[in-house]
């Protein structure tokens, strides 16, 4: 077992998730692809190497991972939920033109003046515009 697989397995077990082959594959995919993929993208990429994988398994696995706080779901796109295994504080930028979703670093604990007595356990901030690649294509 290589290093990545060990980390994936530990991360699942730490959150009380039984590391089945399919769950391991979905988690490893998210940890090695920082593209914020949709469930369909994950399925399409994994299916050739795991023919026993079904779309339902990918959806169920993602739900479980989000529920247990191993992965976060990003609703930056109207049509599709996107998934992210990076739980460090960061926000997301979506390019309106090519659809790329990029990570944006932020200071931790930057939630401003919440009303008294409120406890925040989830916050998502989205920035939308055009990415550097699309901008440079337009200039040429
Ligand atoms: Zn772009
Ligand atoms: Zn991200």
mmCIF file with all atom_site columns, C-alpha atoms and ligand atoms in Angstrom:
data_model
loop_
_atom_site.group_PDB
_atom_site.id
_atom_site.type_symbol
_atom_site.label_atom_id
_atom_site.label_alt_id
_atom_site.label_comp_id
_atom_site.label_asym_id
_atom_site.label_entity_id
_atom_site.label_seq_id
_atom_site.pdbx_PDB_ins_code
_atom_site.Cartn_x
_atom_site.Cartn_y
_atom_site.Cartn_z
_atom_site.occupancy
_atom_site.B_iso_or_equiv
_atom_site.pdbx_formal_charge
_atom_site.auth_seq_id
_atom_site.auth_comp_id
_atom_site.auth_asym_id
_atom_site.auth_atom_id
_atom_site.pdbx_PDB_model_num
ATOM   1   C  CA  . UNK A 1 1   ? 0.000   0.000  0.000   1.00 0.00 ? 1   UNK A CA  1
ATOM   2   C  CA  . UNK A 1 2   ? 1.470   3.350  -0.969  1.00 0.00 ? 2   UNK A CA  1
ATOM   3   C  CA  . UNK A 1 3   ? 1.583   6.506  1.132   1.00 0.00 ? 3   UNK A CA  1
ATOM   4   C  CA  . UNK A 1 4   ? -1.521  8.163  -0.288  1.00 0.00 ? 4   UNK A CA  1
ATOM   5   C  CA  . UNK A 1 5   ? -3.646  5.051  0.289   1.00 0.00 ? 5   UNK A CA  1
ATOM   6   C  CA  . UNK A 1 6   ? -2.509  4.911  3.910   1.00 0.00 ? 6   UNK A CA  1
ATOM   7   C  CA  . UNK A 1 7   ? -3.448  8.550  4.463   1.00 0.00 ? 7   UNK A CA  1
ATOM   8   C  CA  . UNK A 1 8   ? -6.835  7.990  2.783   1.00 0.00 ? 8   UNK A CA  1
ATOM   9   C  CA  . UNK A 1 9   ? -7.519  4.933  4.924   1.00 0.00 ? 9   UNK A CA  1
ATOM   10  C  CA  . UNK A 1 10  ? -6.551  6.703  8.146   1.00 0.00 ? 10  UNK A CA  1
ATOM   11  C  CA  . UNK A 1 11  ? -8.688  9.699  7.296   1.00 0.00 ? 11  UNK A CA  1
ATOM   12  C  CA  . UNK A 1 12  ? -11.754 7.510  6.725   1.00 0.00 ? 12  UNK A CA  1
ATOM   13  C  CA  . UNK A 1 13  ? -11.187 5.433  9.853   1.00 0.00 ? 13  UNK A CA  1
ATOM   14  C  CA  . UNK A 1 14  ? -10.633 8.557  11.935  1.00 0.00 ? 14  UNK A CA  1
ATOM   15  C  CA  . UNK A 1 15  ? -14.197 9.583  11.015  1.00 0.00 ? 15  UNK A CA  1
ATOM   16  C  CA  . UNK A 1 16  ? -15.641 6.142  11.684  1.00 0.00 ? 16  UNK A CA  1
ATOM   17  C  CA  . UNK A 1 17  ? -16.022 5.224  8.022   1.00 0.00 ? 17  UNK A CA  1
ATOM   18  C  CA  . UNK A 1 18  ? -15.264 1.664  6.943   1.00 0.00 ? 18  UNK A CA  1
ATOM   19  C  CA  . UNK A 1 19  ? -12.625 1.951  4.205   1.00 0.00 ? 19  UNK A CA  1
ATOM   20  C  CA  . UNK A 1 20  ? -14.165 -0.112 1.412   1.00 0.00 ? 20  UNK A CA  1
ATOM   21  C  CA  . UNK A 1 21  ? -12.462 -0.179 -1.979  1.00 0.00 ? 21  UNK A CA  1
ATOM   22  C  CA  . UNK A 1 22  ? -15.020 2.217  -3.460  1.00 0.00 ? 22  UNK A CA  1
ATOM   23  C  CA  . UNK A 1 23  ? -14.896 4.690  -0.578  1.00 0.00 ? 23  UNK A CA  1
ATOM   24  C  CA  . UNK A 1 24  ? -11.097 4.639  -0.644  1.00 0.00 ? 24  UNK A CA  1
ATOM   25  C  CA  . UNK A 1 25  ? -11.135 5.352  -4.382  1.00 0.00 ? 25  UNK A CA  1
ATOM   26  C  CA  . UNK A 1 26  ? -13.540 8.305  -4.077  1.00 0.00 ? 26  UNK A CA  1
ATOM   27  C  CA  . UNK A 1 27  ? -11.598 9.795  -1.156  1.00 0.00 ? 27  UNK A CA  1
ATOM   28  C  CA  . UNK A 1 28  ? -8.248  9.311  -2.879  1.00 0.00 ? 28  UNK A CA  1
ATOM   29  C  CA  . UNK A 1 29  ? -9.618  10.938 -6.021  1.00 0.00 ? 29  UNK A CA  1
ATOM   30  C  CA  . UNK A 1 30  ? -10.715 14.011 -4.067  1.00 0.00 ? 30  UNK A CA  1
ATOM   31  C  CA  . UNK A 1 31  ? -7.399  14.255 -2.253  1.00 0.00 ? 31  UNK A CA  1
ATOM   32  C  CA  . UNK A 1 32  ? -5.374  14.042 -5.457  1.00 0.00 ? 32  UNK A CA  1
ATOM   33  C  CA  . UNK A 1 33  ? -7.635  16.175 -7.703  1.00 0.00 ? 33  UNK A CA  1
ATOM   34  C  CA  . UNK A 1 34  ? -7.978  19.712 -6.426  1.00 0.00 ? 34  UNK A CA  1
ATOM   35  C  CA  . UNK A 1 35  ? -10.435 20.579 -9.198  1.00 0.00 ? 35  UNK A CA  1
ATOM   36  C  CA  . UNK A 1 36  ? -13.568 20.448 -7.012  1.00 0.00 ? 36  UNK A CA  1
ATOM   37  C  CA  . UNK A 1 37  ? -15.139 17.714 -9.147  1.00 0.00 ? 37  UNK A CA  1
ATOM   38  C  CA  . UNK A 1 38  ? -18.826 16.817 -9.399  1.00 0.00 ? 38  UNK A CA  1
ATOM   39  C  CA  . UNK A 1 39  ? -20.041 13.313 -8.544  1.00 0.00 ? 39  UNK A CA  1
ATOM   40  C  CA  . UNK A 1 40  ? -20.315 12.593 -12.275 1.00 0.00 ? 40  UNK A CA  1
ATOM   41  C  CA  . UNK A 1 41  ? -16.706 13.640 -12.946 1.00 0.00 ? 41  UNK A CA  1
ATOM   42  C  CA  . UNK A 1 42  ? -15.504 11.332 -10.174 1.00 0.00 ? 42  UNK A CA  1
ATOM   43  C  CA  . UNK A 1 43  ? -17.566 8.440  -11.512 1.00 0.00 ? 43  UNK A CA  1
ATOM   44  C  CA  . UNK A 1 44  ? -16.419 8.950  -15.122 1.00 0.00 ? 44  UNK A CA  1
ATOM   45  C  CA  . UNK A 1 45  ? -12.748 9.039  -14.112 1.00 0.00 ? 45  UNK A CA  1
ATOM   46  C  CA  . UNK A 1 46  ? -12.870 6.096  -11.701 1.00 0.00 ? 46  UNK A CA  1
ATOM   47  C  CA  . UNK A 1 47  ? -15.150 3.753  -13.614 1.00 0.00 ? 47  UNK A CA  1
ATOM   48  C  CA  . UNK A 1 48  ? -12.518 2.464  -16.095 1.00 0.00 ? 48  UNK A CA  1
ATOM   49  C  CA  . UNK A 1 49  ? -10.305 1.199  -13.261 1.00 0.00 ? 49  UNK A CA  1
ATOM   50  C  CA  . UNK A 1 50  ? -13.185 0.092  -10.978 1.00 0.00 ? 50  UNK A CA  1
ATOM   51  C  CA  . UNK A 1 51  ? -15.844 -1.507 -13.200 1.00 0.00 ? 51  UNK A CA  1
ATOM   52  C  CA  . UNK A 1 52  ? -17.856 -2.562 -10.134 1.00 0.00 ? 52  UNK A CA  1
ATOM   53  C  CA  . UNK A 1 53  ? -18.391 1.087  -9.224  1.00 0.00 ? 53  UNK A CA  1
ATOM   54  C  CA  . UNK A 1 54  ? -21.891 2.521  -9.682  1.00 0.00 ? 54  UNK A CA  1
ATOM   55  C  CA  . UNK A 1 55  ? -23.034 6.120  -9.795  1.00 0.00 ? 55  UNK A CA  1
ATOM   56  C  CA  . UNK A 1 56  ? -25.219 5.461  -6.767  1.00 0.00 ? 56  UNK A CA  1
ATOM   57  C  CA  . UNK A 1 57  ? -22.163 4.313  -4.797  1.00 0.00 ? 57  UNK A CA  1
ATOM   58  C  CA  . UNK A 1 58  ? -20.307 7.504  -5.687  1.00 0.00 ? 58  UNK A CA  1
ATOM   59  C  CA  . UNK A 1 59  ? -23.297 9.639  -4.597  1.00 0.00 ? 59  UNK A CA  1
ATOM   60  C  CA  . UNK A 1 60  ? -23.780 7.660  -1.380  1.00 0.00 ? 60  UNK A CA  1
ATOM   61  C  CA  . UNK A 1 61  ? -20.082 7.820  -0.567  1.00 0.00 ? 61  UNK A CA  1
ATOM   62  C  CA  . UNK A 1 62  ? -19.969 11.581 -1.119  1.00 0.00 ? 62  UNK A CA  1
ATOM   63  C  CA  . UNK A 1 63  ? -23.030 12.056 1.102   1.00 0.00 ? 63  UNK A CA  1
ATOM   64  C  CA  . UNK A 1 64  ? -21.409 10.013 3.827   1.00 0.00 ? 64  UNK A CA  1
ATOM   65  C  CA  . UNK A 1 65  ? -18.108 11.898 3.554   1.00 0.00 ? 65  UNK A CA  1
ATOM   66  C  CA  . UNK A 1 66  ? -19.885 15.264 3.766   1.00 0.00 ? 66  UNK A CA  1
ATOM   67  C  CA  . UNK A 1 67  ? -22.071 14.107 6.656   1.00 0.00 ? 67  UNK A CA  1
ATOM   68  C  CA  . UNK A 1 68  ? -19.019 12.976 8.628   1.00 0.00 ? 68  UNK A CA  1
ATOM   69  C  CA  . UNK A 1 69  ? -17.126 16.173 7.888   1.00 0.00 ? 69  UNK A CA  1
ATOM   70  C  CA  . UNK A 1 70  ? -14.348 14.525 5.867   1.00 0.00 ? 70  UNK A CA  1
ATOM   71  C  CA  . UNK A 1 71  ? -15.180 16.414 2.694   1.00 0.00 ? 71  UNK A CA  1
ATOM   72  C  CA  . UNK A 1 72  ? -17.043 19.627 2.017   1.00 0.00 ? 72  UNK A CA  1
ATOM   73  C  CA  . UNK A 1 73  ? -19.767 20.223 -0.511  1.00 0.00 ? 73  UNK A CA  1
ATOM   74  C  CA  . UNK A 1 74  ? -19.598 23.428 -2.493  1.00 0.00 ? 74  UNK A CA  1
ATOM   75  C  CA  . UNK A 1 75  ? -22.738 24.841 -4.095  1.00 0.00 ? 75  UNK A CA  1
ATOM   76  C  CA  . UNK A 1 76  ? -20.992 27.500 -6.189  1.00 0.00 ? 76  UNK A CA  1
ATOM   77  C  CA  . UNK A 1 77  ? -22.630 26.153 -9.336  1.00 0.00 ? 77  UNK A CA  1
ATOM   78  C  CA  . UNK A 1 78  ? -26.395 26.190 -9.788  1.00 0.00 ? 78  UNK A CA  1
ATOM   79  C  CA  . UNK A 1 79  ? -26.635 22.778 -11.428 1.00 0.00 ? 79  UNK A CA  1
ATOM   80  C  CA  . UNK A 1 80  ? -24.071 20.566 -9.721  1.00 0.00 ? 80  UNK A CA  1
ATOM   81  C  CA  . UNK A 1 81  ? -22.708 20.155 -6.241  1.00 0.00 ? 81  UNK A CA  1
ATOM   82  C  CA  . UNK A 1 82  ? -18.901 20.164 -6.218  1.00 0.00 ? 82  UNK A CA  1
ATOM   83  C  CA  . UNK A 1 83  ? -16.722 18.383 -3.676  1.00 0.00 ? 83  UNK A CA  1
ATOM   84  C  CA  . UNK A 1 84  ? -13.515 19.337 -1.922  1.00 0.00 ? 84  UNK A CA  1
ATOM   85  C  CA  . UNK A 1 85  ? -11.321 17.261 0.403   1.00 0.00 ? 85  UNK A CA  1
ATOM   86  C  CA  . UNK A 1 86  ? -9.390  20.304 1.610   1.00 0.00 ? 86  UNK A CA  1
ATOM   87  C  CA  . UNK A 1 87  ? -10.898 21.332 4.952   1.00 0.00 ? 87  UNK A CA  1
ATOM   88  C  CA  . UNK A 1 88  ? -8.404  24.135 5.621   1.00 0.00 ? 88  UNK A CA  1
ATOM   89  C  CA  . UNK A 1 89  ? -10.049 27.570 5.637   1.00 0.00 ? 89  UNK A CA  1
ATOM   90  C  CA  . UNK A 1 90  ? -10.368 28.825 2.083   1.00 0.00 ? 90  UNK A CA  1
ATOM   91  C  CA  . UNK A 1 91  ? -12.995 30.285 -0.210  1.00 0.00 ? 91  UNK A CA  1
ATOM   92  C  CA  . UNK A 1 92  ? -13.762 29.567 -3.848  1.00 0.00 ? 92  UNK A CA  1
ATOM   93  C  CA  . UNK A 1 93  ? -13.568 31.442 -7.090  1.00 0.00 ? 93  UNK A CA  1
ATOM   94  C  CA  . UNK A 1 94  ? -15.535 30.266 -10.132 1.00 0.00 ? 94  UNK A CA  1
ATOM   95  C  CA  . UNK A 1 95  ? -14.694 31.348 -13.650 1.00 0.00 ? 95  UNK A CA  1
ATOM   96  C  CA  . UNK A 1 96  ? -17.881 32.210 -15.502 1.00 0.00 ? 96  UNK A CA  1
ATOM   97  C  CA  . UNK A 1 97  ? -16.197 31.414 -18.815 1.00 0.00 ? 97  UNK A CA  1
ATOM   98  C  CA  . UNK A 1 98  ? -14.365 28.094 -18.431 1.00 0.00 ? 98  UNK A CA  1
ATOM   99  C  CA  . UNK A 1 99  ? -16.063 26.905 -15.230 1.00 0.00 ? 99  UNK A CA  1
ATOM   100 C  CA  . UNK A 1 100 ? -12.792 26.418 -13.344 1.00 0.00 ? 100 UNK A CA  1
ATOM   101 C  CA  . UNK A 1 101 ? -13.141 26.526 -9.566  1.00 0.00 ? 101 UNK A CA  1
ATOM   102 C  CA  . UNK A 1 102 ? -10.048 27.797 -7.810  1.00 0.00 ? 102 UNK A CA  1
ATOM   103 C  CA  . UNK A 1 103 ? -9.067  27.869 -4.148  1.00 0.00 ? 103 UNK A CA  1
ATOM   104 C  CA  . UNK A 1 104 ? -8.551  31.268 -2.557  1.00 0.00 ? 104 UNK A CA  1
ATOM   105 C  CA  . UNK A 1 105 ? -6.637  31.461 0.712   1.00 0.00 ? 105 UNK A CA  1
ATOM   106 C  CA  . UNK A 1 106 ? -8.183  33.447 3.534   1.00 0.00 ? 106 UNK A CA  1
ATOM   107 C  CA  . UNK A 1 107 ? -7.294  34.149 7.119   1.00 0.00 ? 107 UNK A CA  1
ATOM   108 C  CA  . UNK A 1 108 ? -8.837  31.661 9.509   1.00 0.00 ? 108 UNK A CA  1
ATOM   109 C  CA  . UNK A 1 109 ? -11.762 32.894 11.611  1.00 0.00 ? 109 UNK A CA  1
ATOM   110 C  CA  . UNK A 1 110 ? -12.629 35.819 9.415   1.00 0.00 ? 110 UNK A CA  1
ATOM   111 C  CA  . UNK A 1 111 ? -16.391 35.626 9.948   1.00 0.00 ? 111 UNK A CA  1
ATOM   112 C  CA  . UNK A 1 112 ? -17.375 39.226 10.754  1.00 0.00 ? 112 UNK A CA  1
ATOM   113 C  CA  . UNK A 1 113 ? -19.458 40.349 13.723  1.00 0.00 ? 113 UNK A CA  1
ATOM   114 C  CA  . UNK A 1 114 ? -22.091 37.653 13.963  1.00 0.00 ? 114 UNK A CA  1
ATOM   115 C  CA  . UNK A 1 115 ? -25.291 38.449 15.888  1.00 0.00 ? 115 UNK A CA  1
ATOM   116 C  CA  . UNK A 1 116 ? -24.992 37.682 19.584  1.00 0.00 ? 116 UNK A CA  1
ATOM   117 C  CA  . UNK A 1 117 ? -25.591 34.084 20.612  1.00 0.00 ? 117 UNK A CA  1
ATOM   118 C  CA  . UNK A 1 118 ? -25.093 32.712 17.120  1.00 0.00 ? 118 UNK A CA  1
ATOM   119 C  CA  . UNK A 1 119 ? -22.763 29.761 16.583  1.00 0.00 ? 119 UNK A CA  1
ATOM   120 C  CA  . UNK A 1 120 ? -21.402 29.392 13.073  1.00 0.00 ? 120 UNK A CA  1
ATOM   121 C  CA  . UNK A 1 121 ? -20.231 25.925 12.064  1.00 0.00 ? 121 UNK A CA  1
ATOM   122 C  CA  . UNK A 1 122 ? -20.241 26.348 8.312   1.00 0.00 ? 122 UNK A CA  1
ATOM   123 C  CA  . UNK A 1 123 ? -19.570 29.269 6.049   1.00 0.00 ? 123 UNK A CA  1
ATOM   124 C  CA  . UNK A 1 124 ? -19.025 29.422 2.315   1.00 0.00 ? 124 UNK A CA  1
ATOM   125 C  CA  . UNK A 1 125 ? -18.064 32.524 0.395   1.00 0.00 ? 125 UNK A CA  1
ATOM   126 C  CA  . UNK A 1 126 ? -17.997 32.525 -3.377  1.00 0.00 ? 126 UNK A CA  1
ATOM   127 C  CA  . UNK A 1 127 ? -16.314 34.836 -5.816  1.00 0.00 ? 127 UNK A CA  1
ATOM   128 C  CA  . UNK A 1 128 ? -17.323 34.690 -9.459  1.00 0.00 ? 128 UNK A CA  1
ATOM   129 C  CA  . UNK A 1 129 ? -15.605 36.275 -12.454 1.00 0.00 ? 129 UNK A CA  1
ATOM   130 C  CA  . UNK A 1 130 ? -13.133 35.369 -15.169 1.00 0.00 ? 130 UNK A CA  1
ATOM   131 C  CA  . UNK A 1 131 ? -9.887  33.521 -14.505 1.00 0.00 ? 131 UNK A CA  1
ATOM   132 C  CA  . UNK A 1 132 ? -6.382  34.583 -15.563 1.00 0.00 ? 132 UNK A CA  1
ATOM   133 C  CA  . UNK A 1 133 ? -6.292  31.996 -18.339 1.00 0.00 ? 133 UNK A CA  1
ATOM   134 C  CA  . UNK A 1 134 ? -9.549  33.209 -19.884 1.00 0.00 ? 134 UNK A CA  1
ATOM   135 C  CA  . UNK A 1 135 ? -8.501  36.845 -19.509 1.00 0.00 ? 135 UNK A CA  1
ATOM   136 C  CA  . UNK A 1 136 ? -5.193  36.284 -21.280 1.00 0.00 ? 136 UNK A CA  1
ATOM   137 C  CA  . UNK A 1 137 ? -6.914  34.385 -24.118 1.00 0.00 ? 137 UNK A CA  1
ATOM   138 C  CA  . UNK A 1 138 ? -9.201  37.347 -24.684 1.00 0.00 ? 138 UNK A CA  1
ATOM   139 C  CA  . UNK A 1 139 ? -6.319  39.818 -24.895 1.00 0.00 ? 139 UNK A CA  1
ATOM   140 C  CA  . UNK A 1 140 ? -4.612  37.947 -27.727 1.00 0.00 ? 140 UNK A CA  1
HETATM 141 ZN ZN1 . LIG B 2 .   ? -11.563 30.627 -17.018 1.00 0.00 ? 1   LIG B ZN1 1
HETATM 142 ZN ZN1 . LIG B 2 .   ? -11.433 24.272 -2.375  1.00 0.00 ? 2   LIG B ZN1 1
#
